[in-house]
Short mmCIF file of C-alpha atoms in Angstrom, two decimals:
data_model
loop_
_atom_site.label_atom_id
_atom_site.label_comp_id
_atom_site.label_asym_id
_atom_site.label_seq_id
_atom_site.Cartn_x
_atom_site.Cartn_y
_atom_site.Cartn_z
CA MET Y 12 10.28 40.66 7.94
CA LYS Y 13 12.92 37.42 9.36
CA SER Y 14 12.61 34.36 8.19
CA LEU Y 15 13.84 31.42 10.36
CA ILE Y 16 14.46 28.07 8.43
CA GLY Y 17 15.61 24.93 11.02
CA ALA Y 18 16.77 22.13 9.02
CA ALA Y 19 16.38 18.68 10.69
CA LYS Y 20 18.65 15.97 10.30
CA VAL Y 21 18.02 12.71 9.29
CA ALA Y 22 18.36 10.54 12.57
CA PHE Y 23 20.96 8.13 11.37
CA TRP Y 24 22.98 6.94 14.24
CA CYS Y 25 25.29 4.19 14.98
CA ALA Y 26 24.64 2.40 18.70
CA ALA Y 27 26.74 0.21 20.64
CA LEU Y 28 25.17 -3.71 20.72
CA THR Y 29 25.02 -5.25 23.69
CA ILE Y 30 24.23 -9.54 23.61
CA PRO Y 31 23.45 -10.39 27.57
CA LEU Y 32 24.55 -13.16 29.15
CA HIS Y 33 22.15 -16.20 28.99
CA ALA Y 34 21.74 -19.97 28.36
CA GLN Y 35 22.51 -21.14 25.45
CA LEU Y 36 19.46 -21.53 22.56
CA LEU Y 37 18.33 -21.73 19.07
CA LEU Y 38 16.75 -18.76 17.68
CA THR Y 39 14.85 -19.62 13.86
CA GLY Y 40 12.47 -17.24 12.65
CA PRO Y 41 9.61 -17.14 11.20
CA ASN Y 42 8.60 -19.62 12.87
CA VAL Y 43 5.27 -20.07 11.15
CA MET Y 44 5.26 -20.18 7.21
CA THR Y 45 2.39 -19.72 4.68
CA PHE Y 46 3.11 -20.30 0.83
CA THR Y 47 0.12 -19.46 -1.79
CA THR Y 48 -0.28 -20.22 -5.27
CA THR Y 49 -3.33 -20.73 -7.70
CA SER Y 50 -4.04 -24.02 -8.40
CA GLY Y 51 -2.11 -25.25 -12.27
CA GLY Y 52 0.13 -21.61 -11.95
CA SER Y 53 3.99 -21.44 -11.05
CA ASN Y 54 5.37 -22.37 -7.38
CA PRO Y 55 5.50 -19.89 -5.01
CA ALA Y 56 8.32 -18.45 -4.25
CA ALA Y 57 11.32 -19.53 -1.89
CA GLN Y 58 11.10 -18.27 1.82
CA THR Y 59 14.13 -17.81 3.72
CA LEU Y 60 14.24 -19.44 7.24
CA LEU Y 61 17.06 -17.72 9.58
CA VAL Y 62 18.51 -19.79 12.20
CA ARG Y 63 20.73 -18.35 14.85
CA HIS Y 64 22.11 -18.90 18.66
CA THR Y 65 22.11 -16.80 21.87
CA GLY Y 66 26.09 -17.10 23.14
CA ASP Y 67 29.34 -17.02 22.09
CA THR Y 68 29.88 -20.66 20.57
CA ALA Y 69 28.02 -21.67 17.37
CA LYS Y 70 25.44 -24.45 17.32
CA ALA Y 71 25.72 -27.40 14.72
CA PHE Y 72 22.14 -28.68 13.48
CA THR Y 73 20.45 -30.66 11.50
CA VAL Y 74 17.32 -30.03 9.28
CA GLY Y 75 14.37 -32.56 9.40
CA VAL Y 76 11.15 -31.84 6.96
CA SER Y 77 8.12 -33.39 6.86
CA THR Y 78 4.37 -33.12 5.59
CA ILE Y 79 1.05 -33.68 7.20
CA THR Y 80 -1.04 -33.78 3.27
CA GLY Y 81 -0.20 -33.90 -0.01
CA GLY Y 82 2.76 -35.36 -0.14
CA ASN Y 83 6.36 -34.20 -0.69
CA TRP Y 84 5.91 -30.97 -1.67
CA LEU Y 85 7.90 -29.44 1.42
CA SER Y 86 12.13 -28.95 1.19
CA ALA Y 87 14.78 -27.31 2.27
CA SER Y 88 18.03 -26.16 0.77
CA ILE Y 89 20.34 -27.97 3.55
CA GLY Y 90 20.31 -30.87 5.96
CA SER Y 91 22.59 -29.57 8.48
CA GLY Y 92 24.63 -26.56 8.91
CA THR Y 93 26.18 -24.24 11.67
CA THR Y 94 24.52 -21.21 12.76
CA PRO Y 95 24.45 -18.49 11.79
CA ALA Y 96 23.10 -19.80 8.69
CA ARG Y 97 20.00 -18.65 6.28
CA LEU Y 98 17.93 -22.16 4.62
CA SER Y 99 15.78 -21.61 1.90
CA ILE Y 100 12.28 -23.42 2.35
CA THR Y 101 10.92 -24.32 -0.76
CA ALA Y 102 7.07 -25.69 -1.81
CA THR Y 103 6.41 -27.39 -4.85
CA PRO Y 104 2.79 -27.75 -4.89
CA GLN Y 105 2.48 -29.49 -8.53
CA GLY Y 106 -0.69 -32.10 -9.01
CA LEU Y 107 -2.01 -30.29 -5.82
CA ALA Y 108 -5.84 -29.69 -6.17
CA PRO Y 109 -7.16 -26.44 -4.40
CA GLY Y 110 -6.90 -27.04 -0.88
CA VAL Y 111 -4.84 -26.14 2.43
CA TYR Y 112 -1.73 -28.44 3.16
CA GLY Y 113 0.27 -28.43 6.67
CA GLY Y 114 4.17 -29.50 6.99
CA THR Y 115 6.89 -28.85 9.15
CA VAL Y 116 10.64 -28.09 9.60
CA LEU Y 117 12.44 -28.84 12.61
CA ILE Y 118 16.05 -27.90 13.32
CA ASN Y 119 17.87 -30.17 16.19
CA SER Y 120 20.59 -29.02 18.00
CA ALA Y 121 22.54 -30.68 20.60
CA GLY Y 122 21.93 -29.93 23.91
CA VAL Y 123 19.63 -26.92 23.15
CA PRO Y 124 16.02 -27.18 22.89
CA SER Y 125 14.49 -27.98 19.19
CA ALA Y 126 13.05 -25.42 16.66
CA ARG Y 127 9.85 -26.41 15.04
CA VAL Y 128 8.94 -24.44 12.05
CA ASP Y 129 4.83 -24.77 10.90
CA VAL Y 130 4.34 -24.43 7.36
CA THR Y 131 1.06 -24.12 5.69
CA LEU Y 132 0.54 -24.43 1.65
CA ALA Y 133 -2.61 -22.33 -0.02
CA VAL Y 134 -3.58 -23.64 -3.13
CA VAL Y 135 -6.79 -21.38 -4.76
CA ALA Y 136 -8.38 -21.31 -7.62
CA THR Y 137 -8.25 -17.76 -8.58
CA ALA Y 138 -6.00 -15.44 -6.87
CA GLN Y 139 -6.77 -11.98 -5.05
CA LEU Y 140 -4.99 -9.15 -3.70
CA SER Y 141 -5.44 -8.24 0.29
CA ALA Y 142 -4.64 -5.16 1.81
CA SER Y 143 -3.95 -4.15 5.11
CA PRO Y 144 -5.76 -1.63 7.06
CA SER Y 145 -8.06 -1.40 4.25
CA THR Y 146 -8.15 2.34 5.18
CA LEU Y 147 -6.09 5.33 6.06
CA ALA Y 148 -6.49 8.52 8.69
CA PHE Y 149 -4.35 11.14 9.28
CA ASN Y 150 -4.28 14.16 11.47
CA ARG Y 151 -2.69 17.47 11.35
CA GLN Y 152 -2.77 20.92 13.33
CA LEU Y 153 -1.57 23.87 11.38
CA GLY Y 154 1.45 25.15 13.54
CA SER Y 155 2.26 20.99 15.24
CA ASP Y 156 4.30 18.28 13.87
CA ALA Y 157 2.85 16.00 15.92
CA GLY Y 158 0.66 13.19 14.28
CA ALA Y 159 1.67 10.65 11.73
CA THR Y 160 3.04 11.21 8.31
CA GLU Y 161 3.41 7.75 6.84
CA GLN Y 162 1.50 5.13 7.50
CA LEU Y 163 2.08 1.17 6.34
CA VAL Y 164 -0.35 -0.97 3.92
CA PHE Y 165 0.65 -4.31 3.91
CA VAL Y 166 -0.43 -5.80 0.66
CA SER Y 167 -0.92 -9.46 -0.22
CA SER Y 168 -2.16 -12.26 -2.89
CA SER Y 169 -3.96 -15.45 -2.74
CA GLY Y 170 -2.42 -16.58 -5.28
CA SER Y 171 0.96 -16.82 -6.73
CA ALA Y 172 3.46 -13.72 -6.29
CA ALA Y 173 2.17 -10.65 -8.34
CA THR Y 174 3.86 -7.29 -9.29
CA ILE Y 175 2.08 -4.44 -7.52
CA THR Y 176 1.79 -0.70 -8.12
CA ALA Y 177 0.24 2.40 -6.42
CA THR Y 178 -1.24 5.15 -7.50
CA PRO Y 179 -2.27 7.94 -5.36
CA SER Y 180 -4.96 10.43 -5.83
CA THR Y 181 -6.84 13.07 -4.29
CA THR Y 182 -10.59 14.36 -4.98
CA ASP Y 183 -9.32 17.94 -4.84
CA GLY Y 184 -6.64 17.37 -6.97
CA GLY Y 185 -3.76 18.41 -4.69
CA SER Y 186 -0.38 16.78 -4.46
CA TRP Y 187 -0.83 16.34 -0.60
CA LEU Y 188 -1.07 12.35 -1.13
CA GLN Y 189 2.17 10.24 -1.88
CA ALA Y 190 2.28 6.48 -1.98
CA SER Y 191 5.53 4.26 -3.18
CA VAL Y 192 5.87 0.34 -3.17
CA ALA Y 193 8.55 -1.45 -1.43
CA GLY Y 194 9.61 -4.24 -2.79
CA SER Y 195 8.14 -5.22 -6.04
CA THR Y 196 6.06 -8.23 -5.78
CA THR Y 197 3.22 -9.44 -2.87
CA PRO Y 198 3.95 -9.39 -0.08
CA GLY Y 199 4.57 -6.18 -0.26
CA VAL Y 200 4.59 -2.75 1.33
CA VAL Y 201 2.83 0.46 0.40
CA ALA Y 202 4.52 3.59 1.90
CA VAL Y 203 1.48 6.03 1.96
CA ARG Y 204 2.35 9.75 3.08
CA ILE Y 205 1.09 12.77 3.26
CA ASN Y 206 2.54 16.67 2.82
CA PRO Y 207 0.12 18.63 4.56
CA ALA Y 208 2.32 21.56 3.78
CA GLY Y 209 0.24 24.98 2.29
CA LEU Y 210 -2.94 23.08 3.46
CA ALA Y 211 -5.37 25.14 5.00
CA ALA Y 212 -7.87 23.82 7.93
CA GLY Y 213 -10.31 21.48 6.71
CA SER Y 214 -10.98 17.98 5.56
CA TYR Y 215 -9.22 16.30 2.49
CA ASN Y 216 -10.21 12.72 1.02
CA GLY Y 217 -7.89 10.70 -1.28
CA SER Y 218 -7.41 6.97 -1.99
CA VAL Y 219 -4.16 4.98 -2.96
CA ALA Y 220 -5.03 2.24 -6.04
CA ILE Y 221 -3.35 -0.78 -5.64
CA ALA Y 222 -2.72 -3.25 -8.84
CA ALA Y 223 -1.35 -6.10 -10.08
CA GLN Y 224 -1.75 -7.57 -13.45
CA GLY Y 225 -4.65 -10.07 -13.91
CA LEU Y 226 -5.94 -9.21 -10.59
CA THR Y 227 -8.66 -6.92 -9.11
CA THR Y 228 -7.44 -3.53 -8.17
CA LEU Y 229 -7.98 -2.60 -4.89
CA THR Y 230 -8.75 1.23 -3.53
CA VAL Y 231 -7.34 2.00 0.05
CA PRO Y 232 -9.26 5.42 1.29
CA VAL Y 233 -7.26 8.08 2.58
CA SER Y 234 -9.17 10.77 4.93
CA LEU Y 235 -6.47 13.80 6.40
CA THR Y 236 -7.98 16.27 8.79
CA VAL Y 237 -6.17 19.74 9.06
CA SER Y 238 -7.18 21.81 12.15
CA ASN Y 239 -6.47 25.01 13.90
CA ILE Y 240 -7.29 22.85 16.75
CA PRO Y 241 -5.31 19.85 18.64
CA PHE Y 242 -5.97 16.37 17.99
CA LEU Y 243 -6.02 13.14 20.37
CA GLN Y 244 -4.32 10.16 19.91
CA LEU Y 245 -4.86 7.13 21.07
CA ASN Y 246 -2.42 3.66 21.85
CA PRO Y 247 -3.59 1.33 21.22
CA ALA Y 248 -6.77 1.69 19.33
CA SER Y 249 -8.27 -1.73 20.32
CA LEU Y 250 -7.49 -3.82 23.47
CA ASN Y 251 -7.92 -7.30 23.30
CA LEU Y 252 -7.71 -8.72 27.60
CA ALA Y 253 -8.25 -12.29 28.69
CA ALA Y 254 -8.97 -13.60 32.50
CA LEU Y 255 -9.35 -17.04 33.81
CA ARG Y 256 -13.36 -18.00 34.74
CA ASN Y 257 -14.27 -16.76 38.38
CA GLY Y 258 -10.73 -15.51 38.42
CA PRO Y 259 -8.98 -12.00 39.19
CA ALA Y 260 -9.78 -8.65 36.38
CA VAL Y 261 -7.46 -8.16 34.17
CA THR Y 262 -6.48 -4.43 33.51
CA GLN Y 263 -4.75 -2.42 30.71
CA SER Y 264 -3.55 1.05 29.99
CA VAL Y 265 -4.79 3.15 27.17
CA THR Y 266 -2.22 6.30 26.52
CA LEU Y 267 -3.76 9.89 25.34
CA THR Y 268 -1.69 12.16 23.75
CA PRO Y 269 -2.95 15.40 22.51
CA SER Y 270 -0.94 17.28 19.36
CA THR Y 271 -0.45 20.35 21.59
CA SER Y 272 -2.47 21.77 24.43
CA ALA Y 273 -4.39 19.74 27.32
CA LEU Y 274 -7.69 18.31 26.05
CA PRO Y 275 -10.44 17.65 28.40
CA PHE Y 276 -12.77 14.82 28.08
CA THR Y 277 -15.01 12.33 29.17
CA VAL Y 278 -16.13 8.49 29.26
CA ASN Y 279 -18.55 6.77 28.54
CA VAL Y 280 -18.23 2.49 28.49
CA SER Y 281 -20.59 -0.23 27.23
CA THR Y 282 -20.74 -3.94 26.84
CA ALA Y 283 -22.85 -5.99 24.18
CA THR Y 284 -22.88 -8.83 26.23
CA GLY Y 285 -22.50 -10.13 30.08
CA GLY Y 286 -23.28 -6.93 31.76
CA ASN Y 287 -21.37 -4.14 33.47
CA TRP Y 288 -17.65 -6.72 33.09
CA LEU Y 289 -16.26 -3.45 31.68
CA VAL Y 290 -14.71 -0.61 33.98
CA VAL Y 291 -12.77 2.50 32.98
CA THR Y 292 -10.97 4.84 35.28
CA PRO Y 293 -11.32 8.23 35.04
CA LEU Y 294 -14.67 8.51 33.39
CA ASN Y 295 -13.32 12.56 33.03
CA GLY Y 296 -10.16 14.30 32.99
CA ALA Y 297 -7.62 15.98 30.86
CA ALA Y 298 -5.31 14.58 28.52
CA PRO Y 299 -2.26 13.99 28.16
CA GLY Y 300 -2.88 10.90 30.40
CA ASN Y 301 -3.76 7.16 30.87
CA LEU Y 302 -6.88 5.33 31.29
CA ASP Y 303 -6.88 2.42 32.97
CA VAL Y 304 -9.39 -0.14 31.67
CA SER Y 305 -10.19 -3.07 33.73
CA ALA Y 306 -12.16 -6.24 32.68
CA ASN Y 307 -13.88 -8.39 35.33
CA PRO Y 308 -14.52 -12.48 34.52
CA SER Y 309 -16.66 -12.77 38.09
CA GLY Y 310 -20.31 -14.36 36.93
CA LEU Y 311 -19.50 -14.68 33.40
CA PRO Y 312 -19.15 -17.99 31.46
CA ALA Y 313 -16.62 -19.27 29.22
CA GLY Y 314 -16.93 -17.41 25.83
CA LEU Y 315 -16.10 -13.71 24.26
CA TYR Y 316 -17.41 -10.55 24.71
CA SER Y 317 -17.33 -7.29 23.18
CA GLY Y 318 -17.53 -3.51 24.55
CA THR Y 319 -16.51 -0.05 23.42
CA ILE Y 320 -15.10 3.39 25.41
CA GLN Y 321 -16.49 5.88 23.82
CA LEU Y 322 -14.30 9.14 24.35
CA THR Y 323 -16.26 12.62 24.05
CA VAL Y 324 -13.44 15.56 23.44
CA PRO Y 325 -15.56 18.87 23.33
CA GLY Y 326 -12.29 20.78 22.31
CA ALA Y 327 -10.19 18.25 19.57
CA ALA Y 328 -10.32 18.26 16.08
CA ASN Y 329 -11.67 14.48 16.58
CA PRO Y 330 -14.30 15.27 19.24
CA SER Y 331 -15.27 11.33 19.23
CA LEU Y 332 -13.46 8.25 19.46
CA SER Y 333 -14.26 4.71 20.37
CA ILE Y 334 -12.01 1.86 21.76
CA PRO Y 335 -13.35 -1.21 20.92
CA VAL Y 336 -12.53 -3.96 23.71
CA SER Y 337 -12.23 -7.60 23.40
CA PHE Y 338 -12.88 -9.88 26.18
CA THR Y 339 -12.25 -13.55 26.16
CA VAL Y 340 -13.05 -15.42 29.64
CA THR Y 341 -11.62 -19.09 29.76
CA ASP Y 342 -11.42 -22.15 31.79
CA PHE Y 343 -7.67 -22.77 30.70
CA PRO Y 344 -4.63 -20.98 31.86
CA VAL Y 345 -4.08 -17.00 30.95
CA ILE Y 346 -1.02 -16.28 30.02
CA SER Y 347 0.50 -12.55 29.87
CA VAL Y 348 3.67 -10.87 29.18
CA ASN Y 349 5.48 -7.83 30.02
CA GLN Y 350 6.07 -6.35 26.59
CA ARG Y 351 3.54 -4.36 24.47
CA SER Y 352 5.98 -3.72 22.05
CA LEU Y 353 9.34 -4.01 20.91
CA SER Y 354 11.89 -1.88 18.45
CA ALA Y 355 15.33 -1.45 17.67
CA THR Y 356 17.64 1.24 15.44
CA ILE Y 357 20.24 -0.36 13.26
CA ALA Y 358 22.98 1.72 11.92
CA LEU Y 359 24.54 0.06 8.84
CA ASP Y 360 28.11 0.66 7.67
CA PRO Y 361 28.65 -0.40 4.41
CA THR Y 362 32.46 -1.29 5.65
CA LYS Y 363 31.09 -4.07 8.21
CA PRO Y 364 28.91 -6.90 8.08
CA ALA Y 365 25.40 -6.27 8.78
CA PRO Y 366 24.75 -5.99 12.87
CA THR Y 367 22.59 -7.95 14.61
CA GLN Y 368 20.48 -6.48 17.90
CA GLU Y 369 19.24 -8.44 21.11
CA LEU Y 370 15.55 -7.04 21.55
CA THR Y 371 14.29 -7.00 25.52
CA PRO Y 372 13.52 -10.40 26.85
CA ILE Y 373 9.63 -11.16 27.14
CA GLN Y 374 8.83 -12.58 30.34
CA VAL Y 375 6.07 -15.04 30.17
CA SER Y 376 3.67 -15.63 33.51
CA ALA Y 377 0.58 -17.13 33.64
CA THR Y 378 -2.83 -17.91 35.81
CA THR Y 379 -1.55 -21.27 36.66
CA ALA Y 380 2.28 -21.94 37.14
CA GLY Y 381 4.01 -24.11 35.08
CA THR Y 382 1.62 -23.33 31.81
CA THR Y 383 3.36 -24.47 28.65
CA TYR Y 384 3.08 -21.67 25.86
CA THR Y 385 4.67 -21.46 21.99
CA VAL Y 386 6.43 -18.76 20.47
CA SER Y 387 6.12 -17.86 16.77
CA ALA Y 388 7.77 -14.82 14.91
CA ARG Y 389 6.69 -13.54 11.38
CA THR Y 390 7.88 -10.10 9.62
CA LEU Y 391 5.35 -8.31 7.26
CA ASN Y 392 7.71 -6.94 5.23
CA GLY Y 393 11.81 -6.85 4.61
CA GLY Y 394 11.62 -10.75 3.78
CA THR Y 395 13.42 -12.68 6.81
CA TRP Y 396 15.31 -10.91 9.97
CA LEU Y 397 13.65 -11.71 12.90
CA ALA Y 398 14.22 -14.52 14.88
CA VAL Y 399 12.91 -15.93 18.24
CA GLY Y 400 13.24 -19.07 20.92
CA PRO Y 401 12.56 -21.25 22.34
CA ALA Y 402 9.40 -22.51 20.32
CA SER Y 403 7.58 -23.64 23.28
CA ALA Y 404 8.45 -23.30 27.21
CA ALA Y 405 6.35 -23.50 30.93
CA THR Y 406 5.58 -20.38 32.76
CA ASN Y 407 7.38 -18.68 34.12
CA GLY Y 408 9.79 -18.37 31.16
CA THR Y 409 11.54 -16.01 28.63
CA VAL Y 410 11.33 -15.33 25.65
CA THR Y 411 14.48 -13.86 23.59
CA SER Y 412 14.74 -12.48 20.11
CA LEU Y 413 17.10 -10.55 17.96
CA VAL Y 414 16.94 -9.00 14.70
CA ASP Y 415 19.21 -9.41 11.93
CA ALA Y 416 19.70 -6.64 9.38
CA THR Y 417 21.50 -8.43 6.48
CA GLY Y 418 20.59 -7.78 3.26
CA LEU Y 419 17.83 -4.68 4.10
CA ALA Y 420 18.51 -1.41 3.04
CA SER Y 421 17.44 2.01 5.07
CA GLY Y 422 13.65 1.62 6.04
CA THR Y 423 11.36 1.06 8.74
CA TYR Y 424 10.36 -2.82 8.91
CA ARG Y 425 7.41 -4.40 10.79
CA GLY Y 426 7.16 -7.93 12.14
CA GLU Y 427 5.19 -9.37 15.33
CA ILE Y 428 5.54 -12.07 18.02
CA THR Y 429 3.04 -14.04 19.34
CA VAL Y 430 3.06 -15.87 22.39
CA SER Y 431 0.22 -18.71 22.90
CA GLY Y 432 -0.97 -20.59 25.79
CA PRO Y 433 -3.98 -22.92 26.65
CA GLY Y 434 -6.76 -19.49 27.34
CA ASN Y 435 -5.53 -16.92 25.22
CA SER Y 436 -2.84 -15.66 22.42
CA LEU Y 437 -0.40 -12.63 22.75
CA THR Y 438 0.81 -10.97 20.11
CA ILE Y 439 3.42 -7.85 20.24
CA PRO Y 440 4.51 -5.72 17.66
CA VAL Y 441 8.16 -5.50 16.74
CA THR Y 442 9.47 -2.59 14.33
CA LEU Y 443 12.72 -2.39 13.08
CA THR Y 444 14.42 0.78 11.92
CA VAL Y 445 17.59 0.53 9.44
CA THR Y 446 19.56 3.70 9.35
CA SER Y 447 22.47 4.55 7.22
CA SER Y 448 26.21 5.78 9.09
CA ALA Y 449 25.97 8.74 6.85
CA GLN Y 450 24.35 11.75 8.22
CA LEU Y 451 22.48 14.42 6.57
CA THR Y 452 24.05 17.86 7.04
CA VAL Y 453 22.37 21.50 6.04
CA ASP Y 454 24.54 24.21 5.82
CA PRO Y 455 23.65 27.19 6.85
CA PRO Y 456 21.16 25.93 9.53
CA THR Y 457 19.22 28.76 9.78
CA VAL Y 458 18.69 31.80 7.24
CA THR Y 459 17.08 35.11 7.67
CA PHE Y 460 15.55 37.63 5.06
CA ASN Y 461 14.79 41.31 6.38
CA LEU Y 462 12.36 42.97 4.07
CA GLN Y 463 11.38 46.82 4.60
CA LYS Y 464 7.75 47.19 2.95
CA GLY Y 465 7.79 48.99 0.00
CA GLN Y 466 11.23 47.96 -1.12
CA THR Y 467 12.68 45.50 -3.45
CA SER Y 468 12.86 41.66 -1.91
CA PRO Y 469 15.97 40.80 -0.31
CA SER Y 470 18.87 38.70 -2.28
CA ASN Y 471 18.26 34.96 -2.51
CA GLN Y 472 19.96 32.72 -0.02
CA VAL Y 473 21.61 29.37 -0.84
CA ILE Y 474 21.37 26.30 1.35
CA ASN Y 475 23.88 23.50 0.47
CA VAL Y 476 22.75 19.94 1.48
CA ALA Y 477 25.42 17.46 1.46
CA SER Y 478 25.95 14.23 3.81
CA THR Y 479 28.87 12.07 5.28
CA GLY Y 480 29.33 9.34 3.45
CA ALA Y 481 27.60 8.08 0.93
CA ALA Y 482 25.26 10.01 -1.17
CA PHE Y 483 21.68 10.33 0.09
CA ALA Y 484 18.34 10.90 -2.12
CA PHE Y 485 16.53 13.21 -0.01
CA GLN Y 486 13.35 15.23 -0.04
CA SER Y 487 12.88 18.67 1.66
CA THR Y 488 9.55 19.43 3.06
CA LEU Y 489 8.13 22.79 4.46
CA THR Y 490 6.46 21.06 7.64
CA SER Y 491 5.29 24.54 9.20
CA ILE Y 492 5.08 28.38 8.36
CA THR Y 493 3.71 31.25 9.99
CA PRO Y 494 1.02 32.66 9.83
CA ALA Y 495 -0.75 29.17 8.52
CA GLY Y 496 -0.72 28.72 4.99
CA GLY Y 497 1.79 31.54 4.10
CA THR Y 498 3.15 31.42 0.89
CA TRP Y 499 5.91 34.15 1.17
CA LEU Y 500 9.07 31.68 0.92
CA SER Y 501 9.97 29.97 -2.25
CA GLY Y 502 12.42 27.64 -3.34
CA GLY Y 503 12.16 25.46 -0.07
CA VAL Y 504 10.61 22.22 -0.96
CA ALA Y 505 12.51 20.03 -3.52
CA THR Y 506 13.78 16.46 -4.04
CA GLY Y 507 17.73 15.88 -4.85
CA THR Y 508 20.77 13.87 -5.04
CA THR Y 509 23.82 14.72 -2.25
CA PRO Y 510 25.46 17.04 -2.53
CA ALA Y 511 22.83 19.77 -3.76
CA SER Y 512 21.75 23.40 -3.46
CA LEU Y 513 18.82 25.27 -3.08
CA THR Y 514 17.79 28.48 -3.45
CA LEU Y 515 15.68 30.26 -1.41
CA GLY Y 516 13.98 33.35 -1.82
CA ILE Y 517 10.72 35.56 -0.91
CA ASN Y 518 7.73 35.82 -2.79
CA SER Y 519 7.51 39.50 -3.22
CA ALA Y 520 3.37 39.75 -3.55
CA ALA Y 521 2.70 37.00 -0.62
CA ALA Y 522 4.88 39.37 1.76
CA ALA Y 523 3.52 42.38 1.04
CA ALA Y 524 0.33 41.35 2.19
CA LEU Y 525 1.48 40.25 5.38
CA ALA Y 526 1.42 42.97 8.52
CA ASN Y 527 4.89 43.94 10.30
CA GLY Y 528 6.23 41.65 12.39
CA THR Y 529 8.66 38.42 12.48
CA TYR Y 530 7.34 35.16 10.32
CA ASN Y 531 8.86 31.93 10.58
CA ALA Y 532 8.98 28.77 8.71
CA THR Y 533 10.80 25.05 9.17
CA LEU Y 534 11.95 23.31 6.58
CA THR Y 535 12.55 19.35 7.49
CA PHE Y 536 15.04 17.18 5.39
CA GLY Y 537 14.88 13.80 4.89
CA GLY Y 538 16.35 10.85 2.93
CA GLN Y 539 17.93 7.79 2.43
CA THR Y 540 21.51 6.44 0.99
CA GLU Y 541 21.48 5.71 -2.62
#
């Protein structure tokens, strides 16, 4: 019997950063700030405003603060400065009754458009926890690495910042579900992971309890489907379209990706109101491939319409999938952008300042030339690392954005850029992956065992886990094994800190039950710097 173990290195690498030349701009982030606190409670935590510039010349700027309602509850840490800079924005709500209050931070610099940050202060009578998304679903095919093994839940509180904890549990008592908190207080992120190694085909259920002292505990249900057959993935999973009344139809594609082999499908389209405005092609085919979704405003009055695209996939583990479609018909100009999502990877080097990276420019157009639009950015975790500009412009225009890894640990960070016009708003998700310039190494990268039935098991073998640069906290996971659910390999699943050694061996009882042949397993090593 032969076992092949492949060690996958953590994808930590250094990238050359190139900033294209263009007119100077002020870039700020976030462009919208929200403070929440409980009436009579402590002040909400201050928030950081990132002020940067494009081009080679630093820009001197001034800071103006004003409030629309509630008096002088808003302040900034400095009144002037030079880019790049980080400002501390503070809300002091003492004496304010429950309600919503508005304010503005204005950054001015000679020769460039001003940057405006809209600030909202919400004073609530009773604090509550909220989580998004409220449910999670994972799919895994035996013998395949396709599909997500981690999803993020964003947790916030309607009052003052609250310390949160996350506790996973499973209905079958297994240990396939894990959860950890990134950032101890709200707003924070709970990383929910699955480890399907050793699970047979079937449906598994669990939950993550998210708690904070003095607040009602939230429960996020988690389902895991493990199958012998492929499953289908959709991107995006929902559509939000907009068109000018009696204008041309708008089209967007949905990508269909099977976990392994091709999957035949059929499509059924329905609308709740408005008649046959929703058209999908093709109505049958085989994934991988795309669906072209078209929404036609002809004859429709201005308003909001909804529809559903129903996919039937007989050979899939998830044989029925729904894509909700929202369609806005408006009398006002409709904007469009050329980017559906943005991403960047930044490798940290402890001997150098944290790098920045400019993202792919967003081109903004509209059904009417010269349409004015506004731009805002926010981050969902990790604090202030995303900046955009200009805050407002007219079509055809360009939105410039950059990410700044200062103060960030290795991990995945999510944000979004929203471009708003008279007739619609578009949100572009932003993903920042921060890694270490160090790399995880495994030696030897392959291990072979040979067993003759009736004889004693072969000797154990040692894998050395090391890292270049800083020490790594690592975890090894059994990501595939033949036959599915096999238990003939021992010692491969572990956690530790580099340098470390793992001892691999053969489970004699499990190996004795195998027929003659070759069996393979894959161990994947992942982790982050200490």
